[in-house]
Amino acid sequence: MQHFQFLHQLQQCAKFHFPIIGKKLHAQIIKIGLNNCSLRLCNNLIDMYGKCGLLDNAVQLFDEMPQRDLASWASIFTAHNEANQHKKTLSIFPNMFLDGLLPDHFVFASIVKACANLSALKVGKQVHSQFLKSSFSRDDVVKSSLVDMYAKCGLPDNAKSVFDEILFKNLICSSAMISGHARCGRKNEAIELLRKLPVKNLQCWTALISGFVQNGNFLDAIDVFLEVRKEGVDMWDPFILSSIVGACANLAALQLGKQIHRVVLGLGYESSLFVSNALVDMYAKCSDIDEAKKIFDSMLKRDVVSWTSIIVGMAQHGQAIEALSYYDDMILAGIKPNEVTFVGLIYACSHVGLVTKGKSLFKSMIEDFKLSPSLQHYTCLLDLFSRSGHLEDAENLLNKMPFQPDEAVWAALLSACKKHGNTKMGVRVANRLLILGPKDPSSCILLSNTYAGAGLWENVSKLRKLMENLEVGKEPGYSCIDSGKELTTFYAGEACYPMKDEIFGLLNEFDCEMRKRGYVPDTTFVLHDMEQQEKERQLFWHSERLAVAYGILRTVPGSVIRVVKNLRTCGDCHTVLKFISSITGREIVVRDANRFHHFDDGRCSCNDFW
Ligand code: ZN
Ligand code: ZN
């Protein structure tokens, strides 16, 4: 075979990802001895190995080359990027200058891409200024990568100014800019840019929707999705479907999630690993754990994400023993657990008070799997100790863990002290929390109650001052409910919402009935200094109650009411929802900022510990 024929065939292998044929070609080249004479052939081999995902082969060949040119470097950078080794791309970049070479537009684009994936803004900015000084400074492809990099680093203004300089704006750079706006919360700019595009493709819509999802703006993501469907754009691409399923998961929008699940089945995408993973996660987060298990069990291929989703899902729904047995199956299947898996496992132990098992899992994570525990793992372990009444263990762990414990961690231990009636340790923990300067109103209330319980009135009045200041900048509480046809959002204390009179009437009825059954509003959850009656009125308008009442009015009798709240639910609402579940005989699931609460017949799955 001739030299040029090898070149052509290698390029085909790179393009269509044929690693086996590529390797055979390499062997032939070595046999004939062409590898010593052609730099171009070597570069093509590196390019082929990189694009076929054989990074090691690419690196070996690259290291053995007696001489390298710009194309060799460009190929090895691409090979690392393709293998998600972006850090490595950046670390070998300076060596290129040692070969006496300056980057061209291909190299600039690769380096910027690596910076984008790592959010390595500092290096990215340096490369940007090198690019501007270079003779390639007009290259639109590099500019397009820069737009993407600044967008991913959360600097939409920088992205915009590079974007404005691009002469021929194609769909790639426009999509990068749209996504940049969307993920920085600039909804209107994102939509306007998309509307102005003369031609739109799936990529632009995907950019908008996934940008919203990344920004946590799930409602808008779903809105856009539904709107585009109405316009007749074919949105059935596995990536966008999994994005939307993810949005449904976060909003607990089970009905829409189910609709998309049907679409997935219709299109045969259930064999796509990441679509199935998204569905398992969605059903688990929407508290339909049985359906999550069904999908999981029917998956032909499962990776660590699939196993972790199902384990975390079961743990959150109190199915601790099952979660632990799935873990055994996971190990048997030869899948290596990751950090998140262990969060789920320790959480599961915490739910059923398996202290010894939790400790041994924590140890196994470090020793058997060489994973380093994060603050979240320590928090789960602390939760396990606190819930089961091992307060000394909890305090010891808190004092010796390698992380600076944050407010939530101290507050959790304090709450455990209160629950287990350990006033002495309670005051000790409270003092640590007070020094930290608590920002969350619920930890202030906890502190105040602890000091009041110990008769330390001076501290109580100090806290009251602190709380009044906090109330001003507080994030407004809201709750979302999926009534089967649509998502409705309720804001705390807001006067204008759908079916206002009916909701008010229903909540009043519940109030009368609850008081007959012994309910006394716990106004310690109201921070303002005001009359008792006014405090009770404030509690009345907490968003989760409005949402639940709306759910009872609007959903099919007997169905489960599912609400998602952005903040932690307060103790009084928790009591009220328990009452409502027993009065109405309805199952109510509230997912707050911390955990799931399954209210059923007057009880909650969290055992009043959250
Ligand atoms: Zn409340
Ligand atoms: Zn609960």
XYZ file of C-alpha atoms and ligand atoms in Angstrom:
612
model
C 0.000 0.000 0.000
C 1.134 3.490 -0.784
C 1.797 6.239 1.690
C -1.235 8.306 0.663
C -3.470 5.245 0.829
C -2.452 4.693 4.439
C -3.229 8.335 5.166
C -6.653 8.042 3.643
C -7.497 4.827 5.473
C -6.283 6.166 8.813
C -8.493 9.208 8.365
C -11.459 6.954 7.660
C -10.725 4.931 10.802
C -10.558 8.134 12.867
C -13.784 9.411 11.380
C -15.817 6.235 11.824
C -14.110 4.998 14.994
C -12.583 1.737 13.727
C -9.831 1.074 16.299
C -9.179 -2.528 15.244
C -8.592 -1.704 11.586
C -6.549 1.299 12.723
C -4.283 -0.922 14.800
C -3.829 -3.328 11.878
C -2.842 -0.435 9.633
C -0.307 0.639 12.232
C 1.190 -2.861 12.272
C 1.446 -2.843 8.480
C 3.122 0.549 8.519
C 5.729 -0.689 11.005
C 6.361 -3.766 8.864
C 6.977 -1.746 5.737
C 9.045 0.728 7.732
C 7.147 3.836 6.718
C 6.875 5.030 10.330
C 10.429 6.319 10.381
C 10.100 8.416 7.299
C 6.819 10.243 7.643
C 5.872 12.750 10.309
C 2.498 13.100 8.668
C 1.768 9.402 8.968
C 2.622 9.468 12.672
C 0.371 12.446 13.230
C -2.461 10.657 11.509
C -1.895 7.583 13.643
C -2.059 9.685 16.822
C -5.186 11.349 15.549
C -6.742 7.961 14.769
C -5.873 6.516 18.195
C -7.196 9.634 19.935
C -10.487 9.670 18.076
C -10.948 5.917 18.581
C -10.518 6.380 22.331
C -7.111 4.657 22.559
C -5.289 7.390 24.441
C -2.467 5.148 25.702
C -1.493 4.135 22.176
C -1.592 7.757 21.076
C 0.622 8.875 23.966
C 3.115 6.053 23.432
C 3.522 6.908 19.774
C 3.761 10.614 20.533
C 6.484 10.064 23.141
C 8.506 7.912 20.749
C 8.484 10.448 17.929
C 11.977 11.797 17.256
C 10.515 15.000 15.907
C 7.148 16.671 16.375
C 5.356 19.482 14.594
C 2.249 21.543 15.324
C -0.051 18.868 13.926
C 1.470 16.280 16.296
C 0.709 18.515 19.239
C -2.773 19.352 17.980
C -3.494 15.610 17.656
C -2.240 14.731 21.120
C -4.290 17.558 22.687
C -7.392 16.317 20.880
C -6.652 12.756 22.015
C -6.542 13.873 25.666
C -9.700 15.973 25.328
C -11.561 13.086 23.699
C -10.603 10.883 26.651
C -11.825 13.533 29.122
C -8.238 14.092 30.258
C -8.536 17.855 30.080
C -6.182 18.405 32.990
C -3.510 16.482 31.145
C -4.086 18.633 28.043
C -3.333 21.731 30.057
C -0.371 20.207 31.857
C 1.440 19.170 28.654
C 0.601 22.408 26.815
C 3.729 24.296 28.040
C 5.966 21.491 26.671
C 4.926 22.503 23.187
C 6.885 25.721 23.552
C 9.961 23.630 24.484
C 9.707 22.084 21.011
C 10.038 25.632 19.707
C 6.455 25.772 18.462
C 3.750 28.395 18.817
C 0.071 27.419 18.923
C -2.047 27.663 15.810
C -5.842 27.949 15.675
C -6.335 24.173 16.111
C -4.209 24.140 19.236
C -5.880 27.273 20.628
C -9.299 25.687 20.128
C -8.237 22.482 21.938
C -6.699 24.317 24.866
C -9.710 26.589 25.262
C -11.961 23.538 25.143
C -9.985 21.924 27.964
C -10.245 25.151 30.005
C -14.008 25.228 29.388
C -14.436 21.683 30.672
C -12.369 22.366 33.774
C -13.763 25.880 34.316
C -10.084 26.864 34.388
C -10.736 30.553 33.996
C -7.258 31.813 34.833
C -5.484 29.694 32.207
C -8.353 30.361 29.818
C -7.873 34.109 30.073
C -4.097 33.755 29.496
C -4.730 31.649 26.406
C -7.290 34.193 25.218
C -4.712 36.986 25.357
C -2.091 34.806 23.608
C -4.677 34.141 20.920
C -5.365 37.848 20.450
C -1.658 38.505 19.944
C -1.256 35.634 17.505
C -1.689 35.715 13.734
C -4.810 33.556 14.128
C -6.691 36.184 16.120
C -9.518 36.343 13.591
C -10.326 32.648 13.705
C -14.037 32.115 14.339
C -13.695 28.527 15.580
C -11.398 29.614 18.422
C -13.719 32.504 19.229
C -16.608 30.102 19.332
C -14.709 27.942 21.853
C -13.969 31.064 23.880
C -17.681 31.901 23.997
C -18.324 28.419 25.319
C -15.510 28.692 27.855
C -16.660 32.017 29.305
C -20.246 30.766 29.342
C -19.238 27.640 31.257
C -17.137 29.695 33.670
C -20.183 31.818 34.467
C -19.008 35.017 32.742
C -21.770 35.765 30.228
C -20.515 39.320 29.629
C -17.098 38.114 28.503
C -18.791 35.464 26.377
C -21.021 38.104 24.824
C -18.156 40.404 23.880
C -16.290 37.570 22.108
C -19.556 36.462 20.513
C -20.194 39.954 19.122
C -16.816 39.851 17.363
C -17.592 36.663 15.462
C -18.110 37.527 11.830
C -20.043 34.497 10.693
C -22.143 33.330 13.582
C -22.975 29.692 13.068
C -25.279 27.532 15.128
C -22.413 26.211 17.247
C -21.368 29.566 18.659
C -24.958 30.788 18.902
C -25.863 27.703 20.905
C -22.880 28.260 23.196
C -24.052 31.829 23.797
C -27.666 30.781 24.378
C -26.548 28.175 26.864
C -24.283 30.781 28.522
C -27.163 33.184 29.055
C -29.484 30.426 30.233
C -27.098 28.933 32.762
C -26.374 32.357 34.228
C -30.061 33.012 34.754
C -30.392 35.491 31.861
C -33.571 33.958 30.605
C -34.760 36.796 28.378
C -31.419 37.265 26.633
C -31.248 33.527 25.952
C -34.741 33.353 24.491
C -34.304 36.546 22.470
C -31.067 35.313 20.890
C -32.707 32.043 19.968
C -35.742 33.772 18.482
C -33.499 35.948 16.315
C -31.700 33.013 14.700
C -32.718 32.659 11.046
C -32.462 28.868 11.247
C -32.828 26.884 14.421
C -31.887 23.309 15.011
C -32.226 20.886 17.846
C -28.857 21.964 19.211
C -30.072 25.520 19.966
C -33.123 24.290 21.795
C -31.021 21.775 23.680
C -28.658 24.595 24.658
C -31.547 26.636 26.024
C -33.217 23.798 27.887
C -30.086 22.268 29.364
C -28.853 25.775 30.259
C -32.016 26.280 32.294
C -31.627 22.859 33.902
C -28.035 23.614 34.897
C -29.108 26.906 36.401
C -31.725 25.088 38.467
C -34.450 26.830 36.491
C -36.492 23.673 35.953
C -39.868 25.317 35.425
C -38.595 27.355 32.478
C -36.858 24.303 31.034
C -40.138 22.421 30.998
C -42.061 25.443 29.681
C -39.705 25.825 26.737
C -39.827 22.102 26.073
C -43.616 22.076 25.955
C -43.697 25.193 23.805
C -41.251 23.804 21.270
C -43.232 20.618 21.039
C -46.293 22.674 20.191
C -44.333 24.364 17.415
C -43.766 20.939 15.957
C -39.984 20.789 16.398
C -38.877 17.205 16.742
C -37.346 17.161 20.213
C -36.811 13.478 20.552
C -33.136 13.238 21.034
C -31.776 11.152 23.934
C -29.756 14.039 25.335
C -32.661 16.466 25.538
C -35.017 13.775 26.802
C -32.690 12.985 29.679
C -32.319 16.710 30.408
C -36.085 17.106 30.636
C -36.475 13.955 32.676
C -33.898 15.510 35.021
C -35.980 18.690 35.260
C -39.065 16.615 36.064
C -37.085 14.815 38.754
C -36.137 18.062 40.408
C -39.674 19.402 40.381
C -41.214 16.043 41.197
C -43.301 16.555 38.048
C -44.309 12.923 37.905
C -47.075 13.229 35.309
C -44.894 14.950 32.733
C -42.100 12.534 33.575
C -44.445 9.639 32.839
C -45.457 11.174 29.507
C -41.822 11.470 28.503
C -41.233 7.924 29.662
C -43.925 6.804 27.202
C -42.199 8.744 24.441
C -38.901 7.089 25.356
C -40.500 3.660 25.083
C -42.133 4.570 21.776
C -38.815 5.615 20.310
C -36.919 2.660 21.702
C -34.545 4.858 23.708
C -34.944 2.749 26.839
C -31.756 0.994 25.774
C -29.883 4.292 26.075
C -28.032 4.089 29.364
C -28.252 7.765 30.243
C -31.955 8.041 29.391
C -32.698 5.015 31.598
C -30.507 6.398 34.367
C -32.411 9.686 34.208
C -35.725 7.804 34.404
C -34.641 5.771 37.443
C -33.543 8.958 39.165
C -36.760 10.753 38.167
C -39.075 8.065 39.528
C -37.036 7.843 42.719
C -37.125 11.606 43.242
C -40.850 11.711 42.435
C -41.206 9.088 45.169
C -42.485 6.357 42.871
C -39.736 4.026 44.022
C -41.484 0.894 42.733
C -41.454 2.191 39.161
C -37.800 3.222 39.595
C -36.985 -0.332 40.638
C -38.949 -1.753 37.709
C -36.943 0.281 35.204
C -33.705 -0.499 36.971
C -34.428 -4.236 36.970
C -35.255 -4.205 33.252
C -32.062 -2.385 32.227
C -29.778 -4.556 30.101
C -26.679 -2.603 31.016
C -26.102 -0.762 34.296
C -23.265 1.494 35.315
C -22.293 3.047 38.626
C -24.804 5.876 38.052
C -27.695 3.422 37.653
C -26.779 1.510 40.808
C -26.195 4.660 42.776
C -29.529 6.203 41.725
C -31.498 3.191 42.867
C -29.561 2.823 46.136
C -29.902 6.518 47.001
C -33.567 6.433 45.972
C -34.397 3.497 48.220
C -32.411 4.975 51.092
C -34.336 8.240 50.836
C -37.613 6.395 50.912
C -36.731 4.536 54.052
C -36.174 1.195 52.279
C -32.832 0.835 53.965
C -32.464 -2.922 54.037
C -33.257 -3.199 50.316
C -30.762 -0.447 49.557
C -28.051 -2.383 51.396
C -28.899 -5.603 49.600
C -28.756 -3.831 46.222
C -25.293 -2.698 47.221
C -24.253 -6.335 47.702
C -25.619 -7.107 44.228
C -23.721 -4.153 42.812
C -20.446 -5.466 44.200
C -21.254 -8.938 42.856
C -21.901 -7.396 39.424
C -18.370 -6.020 39.549
C -19.354 -2.334 39.601
C -17.122 -0.132 41.709
C -19.110 2.240 43.956
C -18.359 5.955 43.965
C -18.650 8.695 46.608
C -22.365 9.214 45.993
C -23.102 5.511 46.454
C -21.692 5.729 49.968
C -23.737 8.812 50.780
C -26.818 6.727 49.960
C -25.599 3.730 51.941
C -24.732 5.601 55.125
C -27.975 7.508 54.793
C -29.797 4.164 54.597
C -28.082 2.969 57.785
C -29.066 6.193 59.463
C -32.712 5.584 58.643
C -32.840 2.265 60.456
C -30.209 2.955 63.101
C -27.588 0.469 61.850
C -24.670 2.135 63.635
C -22.132 -0.678 63.286
C -22.953 -1.271 59.612
C -22.708 2.466 58.876
C -19.307 2.679 60.554
C -17.991 -0.308 58.632
C -19.226 1.082 55.298
C -17.493 4.367 56.044
C -14.291 2.442 56.758
C -14.662 0.271 53.655
C -15.116 3.340 51.491
C -11.722 4.657 52.581
C -9.786 1.394 52.839
C -11.268 -0.829 50.129
C -12.200 1.755 47.534
C -9.660 4.498 48.263
C -12.350 7.165 48.218
C -11.818 10.177 50.441
C -14.889 11.094 52.468
C -16.375 14.527 51.864
C -18.260 16.745 54.273
C -21.439 15.058 53.070
C -20.232 11.630 54.231
C -19.346 12.997 57.635
C -22.749 14.664 57.802
C -24.472 11.352 57.053
C -22.399 9.560 59.678
C -23.186 12.296 62.193
C -26.835 11.953 61.312
C -26.584 8.219 61.978
C -24.983 8.762 65.397
C -27.396 11.555 66.335
C -30.558 9.748 65.334
C -29.605 6.594 67.174
C -28.723 8.546 70.297
C -24.945 7.981 70.073
C -24.415 11.633 70.929
C -20.891 11.220 72.339
C -19.753 9.527 69.122
C -21.323 12.356 67.148
C -19.602 15.072 69.152
C -16.247 13.273 68.948
C -16.535 12.897 65.198
C -17.455 16.558 64.843
C -14.389 17.617 66.756
C -11.931 15.457 64.888
C -13.235 15.440 61.306
C -10.968 17.086 58.700
C -13.633 19.599 57.663
C -14.678 22.795 59.323
C -18.197 21.814 60.417
C -20.747 24.190 58.954
C -23.924 25.546 60.450
C -26.144 22.680 59.246
C -23.890 20.102 60.900
C -23.879 21.835 64.286
C -27.613 22.445 64.035
C -28.242 18.749 63.350
C -26.339 17.736 66.480
C -28.097 20.401 68.497
C -31.435 19.130 67.329
C -30.399 15.608 68.365
C -29.394 16.855 71.832
C -32.819 18.399 72.172
C -34.565 15.250 71.022
C -32.603 13.007 73.344
C -32.905 15.482 76.234
C -29.182 16.084 76.693
C -29.247 19.726 77.842
C -25.629 19.823 78.940
C -24.229 18.867 75.580
C -26.958 20.990 73.984
C -25.622 24.177 75.536
C -22.051 23.211 74.639
C -23.058 22.687 70.993
C -25.222 25.813 70.999
C -22.240 27.913 72.041
C -20.204 26.607 69.101
C -23.078 27.352 66.750
C -23.531 30.838 68.125
C -19.842 31.665 67.535
C -20.298 30.591 63.905
C -23.033 33.233 63.445
C -26.013 31.212 62.203
C -27.671 32.340 58.984
C -30.570 29.895 58.786
C -33.629 31.008 60.775
C -34.407 27.430 61.760
C -31.054 27.017 63.490
C -31.676 30.317 65.317
C -34.972 28.965 66.582
C -33.256 25.801 67.727
C -30.612 27.852 69.526
C -33.196 30.074 71.128
C -35.159 27.069 72.384
C -32.020 25.451 73.770
C -31.012 28.570 75.696
C -34.572 29.097 76.890
C -34.651 25.481 78.082
C -31.451 26.017 80.056
C -32.695 29.344 81.430
C -29.972 31.367 79.689
C -32.218 34.347 78.933
C -29.450 36.737 78.027
C -28.543 34.554 75.048
C -32.209 34.269 74.082
C -32.554 38.020 73.697
C -29.242 38.216 71.819
C -30.650 35.713 69.331
C -33.871 37.584 68.867
C -31.888 40.573 67.578
C -29.934 38.334 65.224
C -33.110 36.774 63.890
C -34.785 40.096 63.164
C -31.841 41.024 60.958
C -31.884 37.668 59.218
C -35.555 37.826 58.335
C -34.919 40.736 55.967
C -32.707 38.950 53.457
C -34.380 35.566 53.624
C -35.031 33.578 50.476
C -38.796 33.427 49.904
C -40.278 30.000 50.517
C -42.225 28.352 47.739
C -43.787 24.990 47.000
C -44.615 23.310 43.702
C -47.382 20.830 43.134
C -48.024 18.606 40.162
C -51.789 18.188 39.862
C -51.537 15.818 36.923
C -52.165 18.421 34.255
C -49.830 21.209 35.253
C -47.344 22.437 37.803
C -48.536 25.156 40.167
C -46.252 27.171 42.396
C -47.267 28.767 45.680
C -45.245 31.433 47.469
C -45.463 31.874 51.235
C -47.862 34.608 52.287
C -48.655 35.606 48.729
C -52.182 36.944 48.363
C -52.810 36.042 44.757
C -52.980 32.437 43.617
C -55.424 30.088 41.916
C -58.541 28.997 43.861
C -57.740 31.300 46.751
C -61.148 31.147 48.424
C -61.472 27.386 48.153
C -57.994 26.870 49.593
C -58.682 29.274 52.445
C -61.973 27.527 53.184
C -60.393 24.086 53.185
C -57.476 25.103 55.409
C -59.948 26.645 57.837
C -61.941 23.428 57.970
C -58.764 21.486 58.675
C -57.805 23.988 61.357
C -61.084 23.461 63.242
C -60.835 19.697 62.974
C -57.182 19.665 64.027
C -57.842 21.803 67.086
C -60.558 19.346 68.097
C -57.928 16.606 67.849
C -55.549 18.522 70.081
C -53.483 20.635 67.676
C -51.854 23.743 69.125
C -50.000 25.937 66.590
C -46.293 26.000 67.406
C -45.514 29.653 66.847
C -41.847 29.318 67.813
C -41.362 28.958 64.054
C -42.442 32.553 63.468
C -39.575 34.947 63.906
C -41.317 38.290 64.087
C -42.253 39.722 67.415
C -46.033 39.964 67.106
C -49.317 38.996 68.709
C -50.033 35.283 69.072
C -53.003 35.474 66.696
C -50.965 37.201 64.014
C -48.250 34.552 64.379
C -50.786 31.810 63.850
C -52.053 33.601 60.766
C -48.502 33.709 59.368
C -48.074 29.963 59.746
C -51.388 29.492 58.008
C -49.916 30.857 54.786
C -46.814 28.692 54.582
C -46.490 27.603 50.978
C -46.556 23.838 51.535
C -49.990 24.085 53.161
C -51.361 26.095 50.259
C -49.934 23.585 47.810
C -51.281 20.579 49.704
C -54.741 22.142 50.007
C -54.704 22.892 46.295
C -53.654 19.308 45.653
C -56.528 17.930 47.687
C -58.942 20.120 45.723
C -57.530 19.437 42.288
C -56.251 15.871 42.159
C -58.058 12.568 41.797
C -59.358 11.424 45.206
C -57.127 8.764 46.691
C -54.056 9.695 44.628
C -50.779 10.648 46.297
C -50.194 14.385 46.742
C -46.639 15.343 45.823
C -45.153 18.684 46.757
C -41.623 20.033 46.425
C -40.461 22.839 48.712
C -37.313 24.908 48.223
C -36.595 25.406 51.945
C -36.780 23.141 54.948
C -40.318 22.567 56.091
C -41.081 24.061 59.507
C -42.078 22.021 62.534
C -45.592 23.399 62.611
C -46.298 22.574 58.969
C -44.897 19.117 59.659
C -47.448 18.630 62.438
C -50.253 20.063 60.323
C -49.477 17.799 57.369
C -49.512 14.776 59.632
C -52.979 15.815 60.798
C -54.169 16.470 57.248
C -52.993 13.024 56.113
C -55.060 11.370 58.814
C -58.124 13.621 58.385
C -58.296 13.134 54.621
C -56.858 9.637 54.415
C -54.548 10.925 51.660
C -50.892 10.103 51.317
C -48.821 13.283 51.119
C -45.191 13.412 49.990
C -43.243 16.603 50.615
C -39.684 16.865 49.413
C -38.068 19.774 51.217
C -34.523 21.112 50.994
C -33.295 18.342 53.279
C -35.268 15.177 52.732
C -38.449 13.367 51.809
C -41.439 13.368 54.136
C -43.997 10.652 53.468
C -47.084 11.558 55.476
C -49.490 8.690 55.852
C -52.268 8.256 58.404
C -50.867 10.794 60.845
C -47.252 9.654 60.662
C -44.201 10.769 58.732
C -41.454 8.557 57.289
C -38.774 10.809 58.809
C -39.937 9.868 62.304
C -40.033 13.598 63.112
C -36.300 13.866 62.779
C -35.050 16.116 60.013
Zn -44.299 26.018 57.878
Zn -41.214 14.256 58.130
